[in-house]
């Protein structure tokens, strides 16, 4: 009758689901001898194991993301430092160049060496220009 057909279909569906579960859950060498209860118990343990691994992997991932952020921030800071050093170096070279051109033009006039000329020369050695 209809009830028997429904029950037969339900059991067939349950059997198919258990077969699929056997393919997923590692059962060991005697996989054909497992009872439904044994299969479900192994499936439960397998799921618990996967959840624990997932939790550990998530913790590791979080730590790695923090480390990555720290390293990216450090890299950005180093790039900023390099840019600053380059600009500082260019500015310093210009200052020295401007000072030395001022010194050479002053010295070509053949004026006697004064304390003012000495100050310009000394200051250019320090990276500063006083004129």
XYZ file of C-alpha atoms in Angstrom:
131
model
C 0.000 0.000 0.000
C 0.944 3.668 0.059
C 2.410 3.546 3.566
C 4.687 0.631 2.618
C 5.874 2.479 -0.501
C 6.697 5.588 1.517
C 8.582 3.534 4.103
C 10.494 1.708 1.349
C 11.496 5.047 -0.240
C 12.521 6.477 3.130
C 14.785 3.476 3.829
C 16.321 3.660 0.348
C 17.037 7.352 0.824
C 18.555 6.699 4.260
C 20.712 3.894 2.811
C 21.967 6.217 0.038
C 22.810 8.908 2.583
C 24.729 6.409 4.745
C 26.678 5.205 1.683
C 27.641 8.794 0.855
C 28.683 9.292 4.474
C 30.913 6.175 4.252
C 32.688 7.761 1.278
C 33.414 10.924 3.241
C 34.260 9.631 6.721
C 37.566 7.738 7.081
C 36.551 4.377 8.548
C 39.690 2.320 8.347
C 40.279 -1.132 6.837
C 37.039 -2.748 8.037
C 34.661 -0.215 6.527
C 32.189 -2.884 5.364
C 31.606 -4.176 8.910
C 30.519 -0.899 10.492
C 27.031 -0.612 11.848
C 24.949 2.489 11.286
C 25.625 3.549 14.873
C 29.382 2.965 14.404
C 29.344 5.004 11.193
C 27.470 7.866 12.850
C 29.837 7.793 15.851
C 32.866 7.953 13.531
C 31.211 10.754 11.557
C 30.643 12.722 14.764
C 34.300 12.298 15.815
C 35.448 13.217 12.297
C 33.361 16.400 12.331
C 34.669 17.339 15.781
C 38.240 16.808 14.562
C 37.597 18.997 11.514
C 36.148 21.745 13.708
C 39.224 21.669 15.978
C 41.544 21.855 12.962
C 39.493 24.704 11.554
C 39.753 26.585 14.847
C 43.551 26.104 14.952
C 43.874 27.188 11.334
C 41.733 30.258 11.993
C 43.948 31.184 14.960
C 47.060 30.754 12.809
C 45.468 32.789 10.036
C 44.615 35.603 12.477
C 48.197 35.632 13.789
C 49.580 35.705 10.248
C 47.250 38.556 9.296
C 48.467 40.554 12.309
C 52.074 39.842 11.367
C 51.368 40.790 7.745
C 49.823 44.099 8.848
C 52.812 44.805 11.095
C 55.252 44.044 8.272
C 53.302 46.133 5.748
C 53.254 49.055 8.177
C 56.991 48.634 8.722
C 57.585 48.497 4.954
C 55.525 51.657 4.456
C 57.552 53.371 7.174
C 60.806 52.299 5.512
C 59.563 53.599 2.153
C 58.690 56.895 3.833
C 62.149 56.995 5.435
C 63.831 56.343 2.071
C 61.788 59.092 0.429
C 62.672 61.478 3.234
C 66.366 60.615 2.965
C 66.325 61.106 -0.818
C 64.641 64.496 -0.520
C 66.962 65.506 2.288
C 69.985 64.395 0.279
C 68.855 66.314 -2.816
C 68.182 69.420 -0.738
C 71.565 69.101 0.969
C 73.361 68.734 -2.390
C 71.588 71.818 -3.728
C 72.548 73.812 -0.649
C 76.169 72.742 -0.914
C 76.169 73.447 -4.643
C 74.668 76.894 -4.120
C 77.148 77.641 -1.359
C 80.144 76.406 -3.305
C 79.129 78.401 -6.387
C 78.880 81.450 -4.150
C 82.296 80.704 -2.719
C 83.891 80.183 -6.116
C 82.407 83.407 -7.480
C 83.613 85.261 -4.410
C 87.083 83.786 -4.633
C 87.395 84.593 -8.338
C 87.080 88.287 -7.544
C 90.501 88.086 -5.902
C 89.445 89.692 -2.711
C 91.591 89.063 0.248
C 90.329 86.238 2.335
C 88.081 87.577 5.039
C 86.433 85.991 7.992
C 83.103 86.237 6.086
C 84.410 84.005 3.278
C 85.735 81.548 5.813
C 82.318 81.357 7.440
C 80.643 80.566 4.114
C 83.147 77.831 3.359
C 82.940 76.316 6.827
C 79.153 76.406 6.829
C 78.969 74.644 3.457
C 80.941 71.772 4.915
C 78.217 71.383 7.547
C 75.522 71.338 4.873
C 74.289 74.852 5.637
C 74.613 77.992 3.620
C 74.983 81.402 5.261
C 74.637 83.885 2.377
